[in-house]
Backbone as JSON Lines, residues from 0, in Angstrom:
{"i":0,"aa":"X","n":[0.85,-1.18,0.0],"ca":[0.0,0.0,0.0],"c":[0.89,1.25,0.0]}
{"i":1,"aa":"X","n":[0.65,2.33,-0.97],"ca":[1.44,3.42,-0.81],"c":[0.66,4.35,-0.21]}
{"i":2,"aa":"X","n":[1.62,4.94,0.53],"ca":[1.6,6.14,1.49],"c":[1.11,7.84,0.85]}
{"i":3,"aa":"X","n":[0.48,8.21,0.63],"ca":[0.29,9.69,-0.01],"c":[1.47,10.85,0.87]}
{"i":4,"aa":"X","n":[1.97,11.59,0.11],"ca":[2.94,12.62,0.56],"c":[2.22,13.63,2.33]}
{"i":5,"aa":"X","n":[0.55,13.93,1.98],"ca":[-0.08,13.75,3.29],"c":[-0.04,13.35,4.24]}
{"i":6,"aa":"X","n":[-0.16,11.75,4.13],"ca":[-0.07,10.99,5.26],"c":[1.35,10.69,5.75]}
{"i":7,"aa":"X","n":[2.2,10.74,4.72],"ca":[3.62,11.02,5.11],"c":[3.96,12.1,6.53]}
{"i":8,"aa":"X","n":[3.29,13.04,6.34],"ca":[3.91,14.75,6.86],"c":[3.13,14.14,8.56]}
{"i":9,"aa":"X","n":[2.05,13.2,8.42],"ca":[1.03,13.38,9.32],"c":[1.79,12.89,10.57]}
{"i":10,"aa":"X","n":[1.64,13.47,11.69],"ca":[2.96,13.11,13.05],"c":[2.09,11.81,13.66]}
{"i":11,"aa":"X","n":[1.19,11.31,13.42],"ca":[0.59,10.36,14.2],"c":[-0.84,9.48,13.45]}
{"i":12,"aa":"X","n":[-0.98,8.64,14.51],"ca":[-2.22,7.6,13.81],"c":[-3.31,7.84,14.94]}
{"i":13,"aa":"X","n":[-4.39,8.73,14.87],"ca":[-5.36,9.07,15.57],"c":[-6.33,7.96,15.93]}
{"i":14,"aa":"X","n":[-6.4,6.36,15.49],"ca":[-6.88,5.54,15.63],"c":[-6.14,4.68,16.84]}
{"i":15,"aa":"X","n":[-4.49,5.36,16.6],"ca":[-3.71,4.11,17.32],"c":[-3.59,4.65,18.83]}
{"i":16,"aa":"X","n":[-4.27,3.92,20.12],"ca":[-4.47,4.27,21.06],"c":[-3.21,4.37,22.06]}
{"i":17,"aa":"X","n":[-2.37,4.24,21.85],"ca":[-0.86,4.91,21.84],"c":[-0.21,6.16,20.87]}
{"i":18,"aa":"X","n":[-1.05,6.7,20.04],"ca":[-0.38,7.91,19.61],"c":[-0.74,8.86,20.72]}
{"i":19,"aa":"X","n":[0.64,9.6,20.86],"ca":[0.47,11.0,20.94],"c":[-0.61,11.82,20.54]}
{"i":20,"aa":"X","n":[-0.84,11.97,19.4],"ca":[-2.32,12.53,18.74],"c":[-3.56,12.26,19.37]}
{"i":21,"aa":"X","n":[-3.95,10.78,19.73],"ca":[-4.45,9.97,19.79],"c":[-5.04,10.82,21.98]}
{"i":22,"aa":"X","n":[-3.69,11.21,22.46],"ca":[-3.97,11.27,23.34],"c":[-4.29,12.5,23.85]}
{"i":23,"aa":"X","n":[-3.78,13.55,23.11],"ca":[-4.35,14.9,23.02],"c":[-5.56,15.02,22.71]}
{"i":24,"aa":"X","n":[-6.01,14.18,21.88],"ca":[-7.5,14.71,21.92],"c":[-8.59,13.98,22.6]}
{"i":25,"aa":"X","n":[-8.26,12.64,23.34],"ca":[-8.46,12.87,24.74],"c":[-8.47,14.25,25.56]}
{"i":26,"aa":"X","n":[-7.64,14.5,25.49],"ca":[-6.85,15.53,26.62],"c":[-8.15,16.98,26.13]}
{"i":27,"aa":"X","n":[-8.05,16.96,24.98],"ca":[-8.97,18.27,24.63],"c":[-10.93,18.21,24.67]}
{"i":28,"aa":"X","n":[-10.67,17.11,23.81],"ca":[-11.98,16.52,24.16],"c":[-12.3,16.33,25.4]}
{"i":29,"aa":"X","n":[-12.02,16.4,26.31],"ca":[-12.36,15.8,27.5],"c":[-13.85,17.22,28.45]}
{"i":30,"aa":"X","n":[-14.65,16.66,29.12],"ca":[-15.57,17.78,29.09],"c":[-15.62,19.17,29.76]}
{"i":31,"aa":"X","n":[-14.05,18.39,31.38],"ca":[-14.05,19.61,31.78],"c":[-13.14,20.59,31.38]}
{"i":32,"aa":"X","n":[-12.72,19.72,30.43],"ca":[-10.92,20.2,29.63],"c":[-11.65,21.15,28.5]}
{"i":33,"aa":"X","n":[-12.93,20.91,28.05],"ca":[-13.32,22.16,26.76],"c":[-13.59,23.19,27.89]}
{"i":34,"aa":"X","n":[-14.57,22.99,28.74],"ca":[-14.95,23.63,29.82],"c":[-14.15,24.91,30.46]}
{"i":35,"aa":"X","n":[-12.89,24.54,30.22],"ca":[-12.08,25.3,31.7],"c":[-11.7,26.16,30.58]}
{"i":36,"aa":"X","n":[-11.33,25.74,29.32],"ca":[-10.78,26.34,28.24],"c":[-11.54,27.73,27.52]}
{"i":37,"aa":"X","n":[-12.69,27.06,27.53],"ca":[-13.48,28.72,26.93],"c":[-13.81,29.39,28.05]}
{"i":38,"aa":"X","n":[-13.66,29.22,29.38],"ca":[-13.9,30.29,30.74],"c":[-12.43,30.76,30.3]}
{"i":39,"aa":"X","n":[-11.4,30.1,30.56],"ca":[-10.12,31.11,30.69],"c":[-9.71,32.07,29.08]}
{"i":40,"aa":"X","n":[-10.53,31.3,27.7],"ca":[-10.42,32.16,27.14],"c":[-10.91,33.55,27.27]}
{"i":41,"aa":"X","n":[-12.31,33.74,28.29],"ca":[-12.82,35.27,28.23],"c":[-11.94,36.14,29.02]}
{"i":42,"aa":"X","n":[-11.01,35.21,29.91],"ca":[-9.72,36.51,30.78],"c":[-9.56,35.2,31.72]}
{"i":43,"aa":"X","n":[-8.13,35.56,32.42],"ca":[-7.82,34.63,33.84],"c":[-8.76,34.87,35.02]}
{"i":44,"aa":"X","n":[-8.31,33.71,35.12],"ca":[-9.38,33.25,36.41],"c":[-8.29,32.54,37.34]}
{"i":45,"aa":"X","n":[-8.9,32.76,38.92],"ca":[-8.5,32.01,40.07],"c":[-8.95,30.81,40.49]}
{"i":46,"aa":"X","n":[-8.19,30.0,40.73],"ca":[-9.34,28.61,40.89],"c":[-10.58,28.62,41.39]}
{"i":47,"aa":"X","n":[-10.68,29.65,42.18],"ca":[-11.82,29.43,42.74],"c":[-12.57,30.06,42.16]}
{"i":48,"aa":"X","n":[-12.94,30.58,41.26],"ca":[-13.43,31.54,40.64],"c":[-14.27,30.37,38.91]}
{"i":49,"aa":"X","n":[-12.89,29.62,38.69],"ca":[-13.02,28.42,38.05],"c":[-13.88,27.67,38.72]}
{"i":50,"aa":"X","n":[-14.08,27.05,39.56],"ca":[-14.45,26.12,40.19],"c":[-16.18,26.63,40.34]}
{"i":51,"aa":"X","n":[-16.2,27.89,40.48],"ca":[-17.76,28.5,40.7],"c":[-18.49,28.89,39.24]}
{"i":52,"aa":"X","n":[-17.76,29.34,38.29],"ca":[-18.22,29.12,37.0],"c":[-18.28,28.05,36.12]}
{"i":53,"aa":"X","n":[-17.56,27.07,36.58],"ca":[-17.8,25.46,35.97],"c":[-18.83,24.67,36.7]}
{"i":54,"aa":"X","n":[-19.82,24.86,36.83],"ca":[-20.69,23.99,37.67],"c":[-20.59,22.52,37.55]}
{"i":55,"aa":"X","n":[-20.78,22.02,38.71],"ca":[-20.61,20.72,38.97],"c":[-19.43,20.01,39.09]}
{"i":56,"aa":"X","n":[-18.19,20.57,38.57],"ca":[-16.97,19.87,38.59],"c":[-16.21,20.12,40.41]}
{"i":57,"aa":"X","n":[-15.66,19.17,40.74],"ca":[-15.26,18.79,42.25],"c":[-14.14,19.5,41.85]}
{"i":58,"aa":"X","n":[-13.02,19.94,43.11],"ca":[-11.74,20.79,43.39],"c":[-10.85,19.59,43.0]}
{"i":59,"aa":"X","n":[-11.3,18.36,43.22],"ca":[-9.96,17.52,42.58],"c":[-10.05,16.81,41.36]}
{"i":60,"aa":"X","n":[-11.16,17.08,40.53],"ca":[-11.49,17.2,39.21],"c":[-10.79,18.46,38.44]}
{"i":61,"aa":"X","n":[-10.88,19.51,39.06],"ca":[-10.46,20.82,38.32],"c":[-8.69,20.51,38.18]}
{"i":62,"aa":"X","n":[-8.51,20.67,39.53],"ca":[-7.17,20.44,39.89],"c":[-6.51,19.54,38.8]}
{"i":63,"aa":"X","n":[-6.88,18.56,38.49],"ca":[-6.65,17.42,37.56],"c":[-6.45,17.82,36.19]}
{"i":64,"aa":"X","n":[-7.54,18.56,35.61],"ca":[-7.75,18.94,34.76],"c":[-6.99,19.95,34.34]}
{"i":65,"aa":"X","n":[-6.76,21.26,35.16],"ca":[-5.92,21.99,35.23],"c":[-4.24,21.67,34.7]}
{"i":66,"aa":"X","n":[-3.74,20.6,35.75],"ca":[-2.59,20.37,35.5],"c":[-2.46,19.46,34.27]}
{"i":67,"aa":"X","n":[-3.28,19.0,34.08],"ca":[-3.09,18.31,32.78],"c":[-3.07,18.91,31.52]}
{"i":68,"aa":"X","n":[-3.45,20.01,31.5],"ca":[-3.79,21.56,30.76],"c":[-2.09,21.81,30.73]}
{"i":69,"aa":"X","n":[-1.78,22.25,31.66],"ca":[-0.53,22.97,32.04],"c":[0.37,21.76,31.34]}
{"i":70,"aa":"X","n":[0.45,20.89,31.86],"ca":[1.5,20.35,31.01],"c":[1.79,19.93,29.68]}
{"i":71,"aa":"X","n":[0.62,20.2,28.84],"ca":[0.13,20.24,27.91],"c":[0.72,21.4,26.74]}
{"i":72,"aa":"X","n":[1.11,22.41,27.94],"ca":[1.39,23.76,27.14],"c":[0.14,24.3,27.0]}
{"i":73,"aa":"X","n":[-0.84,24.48,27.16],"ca":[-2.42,24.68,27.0],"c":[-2.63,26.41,28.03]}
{"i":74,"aa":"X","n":[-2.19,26.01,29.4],"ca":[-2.65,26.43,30.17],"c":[-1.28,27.08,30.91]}
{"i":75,"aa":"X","n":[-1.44,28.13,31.63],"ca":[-0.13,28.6,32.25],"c":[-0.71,29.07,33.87]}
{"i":76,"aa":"X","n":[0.21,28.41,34.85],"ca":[-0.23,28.83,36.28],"c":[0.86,29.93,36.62]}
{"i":77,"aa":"X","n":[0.04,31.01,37.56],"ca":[1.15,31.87,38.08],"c":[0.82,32.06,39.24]}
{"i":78,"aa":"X","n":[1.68,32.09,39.92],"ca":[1.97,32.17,41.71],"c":[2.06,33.5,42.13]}
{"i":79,"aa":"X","n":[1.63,34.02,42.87],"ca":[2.18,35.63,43.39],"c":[2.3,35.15,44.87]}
{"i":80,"aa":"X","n":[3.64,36.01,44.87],"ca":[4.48,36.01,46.4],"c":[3.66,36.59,47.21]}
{"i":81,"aa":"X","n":[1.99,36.43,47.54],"ca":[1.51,37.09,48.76],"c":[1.04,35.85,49.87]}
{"i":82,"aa":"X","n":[0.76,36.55,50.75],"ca":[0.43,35.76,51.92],"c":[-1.53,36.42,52.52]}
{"i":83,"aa":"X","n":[-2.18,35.27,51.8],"ca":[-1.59,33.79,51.5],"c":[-1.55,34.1,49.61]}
{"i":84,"aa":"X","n":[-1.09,33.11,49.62],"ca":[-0.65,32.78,47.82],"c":[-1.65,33.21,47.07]}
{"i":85,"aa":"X","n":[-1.77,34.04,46.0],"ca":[-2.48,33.99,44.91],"c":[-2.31,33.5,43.6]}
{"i":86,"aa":"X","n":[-2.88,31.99,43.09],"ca":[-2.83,31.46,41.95],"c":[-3.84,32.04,41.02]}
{"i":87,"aa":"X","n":[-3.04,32.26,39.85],"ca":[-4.32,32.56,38.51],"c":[-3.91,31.61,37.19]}
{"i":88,"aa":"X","n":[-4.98,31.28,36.66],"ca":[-5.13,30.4,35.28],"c":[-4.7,31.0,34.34]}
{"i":89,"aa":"X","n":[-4.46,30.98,33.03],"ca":[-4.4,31.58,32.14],"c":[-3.94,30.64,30.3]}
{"i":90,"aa":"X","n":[-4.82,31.13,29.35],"ca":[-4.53,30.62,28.34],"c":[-3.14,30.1,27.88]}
{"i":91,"aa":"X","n":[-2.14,29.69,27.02],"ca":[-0.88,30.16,26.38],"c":[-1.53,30.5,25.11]}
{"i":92,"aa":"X","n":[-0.45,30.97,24.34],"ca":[-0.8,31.11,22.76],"c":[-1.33,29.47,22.48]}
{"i":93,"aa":"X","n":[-0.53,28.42,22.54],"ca":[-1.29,27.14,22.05],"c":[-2.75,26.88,22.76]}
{"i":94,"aa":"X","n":[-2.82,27.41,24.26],"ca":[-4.23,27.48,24.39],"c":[-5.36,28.12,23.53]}
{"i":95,"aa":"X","n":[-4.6,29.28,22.98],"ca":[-5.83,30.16,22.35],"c":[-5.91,29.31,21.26]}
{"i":96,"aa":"X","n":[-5.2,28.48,20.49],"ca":[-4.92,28.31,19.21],"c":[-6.06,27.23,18.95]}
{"i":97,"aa":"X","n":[-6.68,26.76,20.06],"ca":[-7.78,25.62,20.25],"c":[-8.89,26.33,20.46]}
{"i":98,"aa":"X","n":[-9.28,27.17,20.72],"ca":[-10.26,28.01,20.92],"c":[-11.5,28.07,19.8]}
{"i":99,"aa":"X","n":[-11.05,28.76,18.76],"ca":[-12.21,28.56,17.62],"c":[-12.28,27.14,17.51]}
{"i":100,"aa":"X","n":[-11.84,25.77,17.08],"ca":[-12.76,24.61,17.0],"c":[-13.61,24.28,18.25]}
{"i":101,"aa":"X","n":[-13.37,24.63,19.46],"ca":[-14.11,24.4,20.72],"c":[-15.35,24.96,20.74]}
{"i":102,"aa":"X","n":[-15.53,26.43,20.59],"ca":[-16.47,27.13,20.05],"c":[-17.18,26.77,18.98]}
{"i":103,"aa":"X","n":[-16.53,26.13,17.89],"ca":[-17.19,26.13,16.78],"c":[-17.92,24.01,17.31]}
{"i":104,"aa":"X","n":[-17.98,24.2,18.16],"ca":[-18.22,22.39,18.47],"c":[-19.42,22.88,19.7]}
{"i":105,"aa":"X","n":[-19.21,24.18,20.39],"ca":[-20.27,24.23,20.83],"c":[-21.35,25.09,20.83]}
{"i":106,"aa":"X","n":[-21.18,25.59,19.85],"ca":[-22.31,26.54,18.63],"c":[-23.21,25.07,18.24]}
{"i":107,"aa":"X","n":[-22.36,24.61,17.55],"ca":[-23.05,23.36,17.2],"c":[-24.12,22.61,18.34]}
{"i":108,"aa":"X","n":[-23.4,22.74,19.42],"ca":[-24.28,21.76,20.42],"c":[-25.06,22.46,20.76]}
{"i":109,"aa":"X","n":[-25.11,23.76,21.02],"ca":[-26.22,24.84,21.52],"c":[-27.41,24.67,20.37]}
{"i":110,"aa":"X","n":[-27.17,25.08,18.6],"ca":[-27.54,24.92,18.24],"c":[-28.66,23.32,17.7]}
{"i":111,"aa":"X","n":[-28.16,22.65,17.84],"ca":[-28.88,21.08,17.2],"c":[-28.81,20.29,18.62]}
{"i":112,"aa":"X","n":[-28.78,20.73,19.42],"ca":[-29.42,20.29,21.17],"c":[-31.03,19.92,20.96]}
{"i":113,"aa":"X","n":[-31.7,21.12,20.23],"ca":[-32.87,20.32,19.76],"c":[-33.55,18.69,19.1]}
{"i":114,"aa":"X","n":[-32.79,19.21,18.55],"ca":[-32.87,17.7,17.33],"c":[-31.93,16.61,18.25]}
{"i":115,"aa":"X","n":[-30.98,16.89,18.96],"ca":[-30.35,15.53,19.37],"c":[-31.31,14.99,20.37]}
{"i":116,"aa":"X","n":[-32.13,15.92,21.36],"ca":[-33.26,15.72,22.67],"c":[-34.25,15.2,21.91]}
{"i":117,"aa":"X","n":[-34.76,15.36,20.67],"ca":[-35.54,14.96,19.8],"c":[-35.26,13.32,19.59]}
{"i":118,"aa":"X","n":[-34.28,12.88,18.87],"ca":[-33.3,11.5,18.42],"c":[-33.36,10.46,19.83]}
{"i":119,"aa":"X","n":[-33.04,11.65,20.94],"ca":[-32.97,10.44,21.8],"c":[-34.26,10.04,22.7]}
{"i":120,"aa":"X","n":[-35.13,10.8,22.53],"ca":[-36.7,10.64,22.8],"c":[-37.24,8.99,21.79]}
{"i":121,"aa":"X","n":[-37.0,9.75,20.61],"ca":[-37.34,8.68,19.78],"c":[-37.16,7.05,20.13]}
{"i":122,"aa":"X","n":[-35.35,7.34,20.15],"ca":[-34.45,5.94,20.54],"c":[-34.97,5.57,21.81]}
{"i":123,"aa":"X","n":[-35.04,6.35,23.04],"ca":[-35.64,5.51,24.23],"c":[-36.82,4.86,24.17]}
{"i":124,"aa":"X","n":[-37.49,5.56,23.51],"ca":[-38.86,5.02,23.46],"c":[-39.51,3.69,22.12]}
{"i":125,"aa":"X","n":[-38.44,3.94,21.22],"ca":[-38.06,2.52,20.18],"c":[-37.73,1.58,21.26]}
{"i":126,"aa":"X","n":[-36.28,1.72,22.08],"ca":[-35.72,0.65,22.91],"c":[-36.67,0.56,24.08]}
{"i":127,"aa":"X","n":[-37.65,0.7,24.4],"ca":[-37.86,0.76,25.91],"c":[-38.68,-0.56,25.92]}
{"i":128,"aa":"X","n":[-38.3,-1.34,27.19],"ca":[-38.37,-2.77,27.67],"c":[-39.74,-2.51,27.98]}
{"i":129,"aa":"X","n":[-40.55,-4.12,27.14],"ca":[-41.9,-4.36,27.93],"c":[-41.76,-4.72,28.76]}
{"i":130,"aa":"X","n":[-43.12,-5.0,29.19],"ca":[-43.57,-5.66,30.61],"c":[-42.9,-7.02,30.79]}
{"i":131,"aa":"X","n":[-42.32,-7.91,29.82],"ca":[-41.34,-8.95,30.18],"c":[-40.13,-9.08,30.59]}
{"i":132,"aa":"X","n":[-40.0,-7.86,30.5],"ca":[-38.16,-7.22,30.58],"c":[-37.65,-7.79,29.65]}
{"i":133,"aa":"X","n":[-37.85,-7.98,28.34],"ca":[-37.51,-7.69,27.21],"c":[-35.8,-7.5,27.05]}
């Protein structure tokens, strides 16, 4: 099978659950990982500040998420020498650089949220077990 000059250039196999590729978008995809991403795109935020505009996510969910951000190059933490400590979040340039497809993925979901609540009305109620337990 030959290789196209494309698939040549391409750094990874997005199928192969050991790429690199493969694991970033894990890493991006992930829900609180889009989440934290378009809050810190509108300006930095303090964790706690994160933590109250992300509803529902736990302090050692964020935390998680966070650093996994950061090491990522995604995300940048900064410390200020006060007492007590002040941490703030903040984009990098490769953070911003993810920004429009995130947005453009949840335009989409805002938008056709209808029709998917629609699909899965349908499907439950196609699948739903008779009285035999079916």
């Amino acid at each position: 099978m030959r290789i196209t000059e494309a698939e040549a250039r391409r750094p990874g196999d997005i199928n192969d659950p050991d790429c690199p590729t493969r694991r970033l978008i894990d890493r991006v995809g992930d829900k609180w990982s889009v989440l934290v991403i378009l809050r810190l795109f509108e300006r930095t935020h303090r964790f706690s500040e994160l933590r109250t505009a992300i509803g529902g996510v736990t302090p050692k969910v964020l935390t998680h998420t966070l650093r996994a951000l950061e090491r990522d190059g995604l995300v940048e933490r900064h410390v200020y020498a006060e007492v007590p400590p002040r941490v703030e979040y903040r984009l990098t340039g490769l953070g911003h650089s993810i920004v429009a497809p995130l947005v453009a993925l949840r335009d989409w979901a805002e938008e056709h949220i209808p029709q998917v609540v629609q699909a899965r009305e349908r499907y439950d109620a196609a699948h739903a077990k008779g009285p035999e337990g079916e």
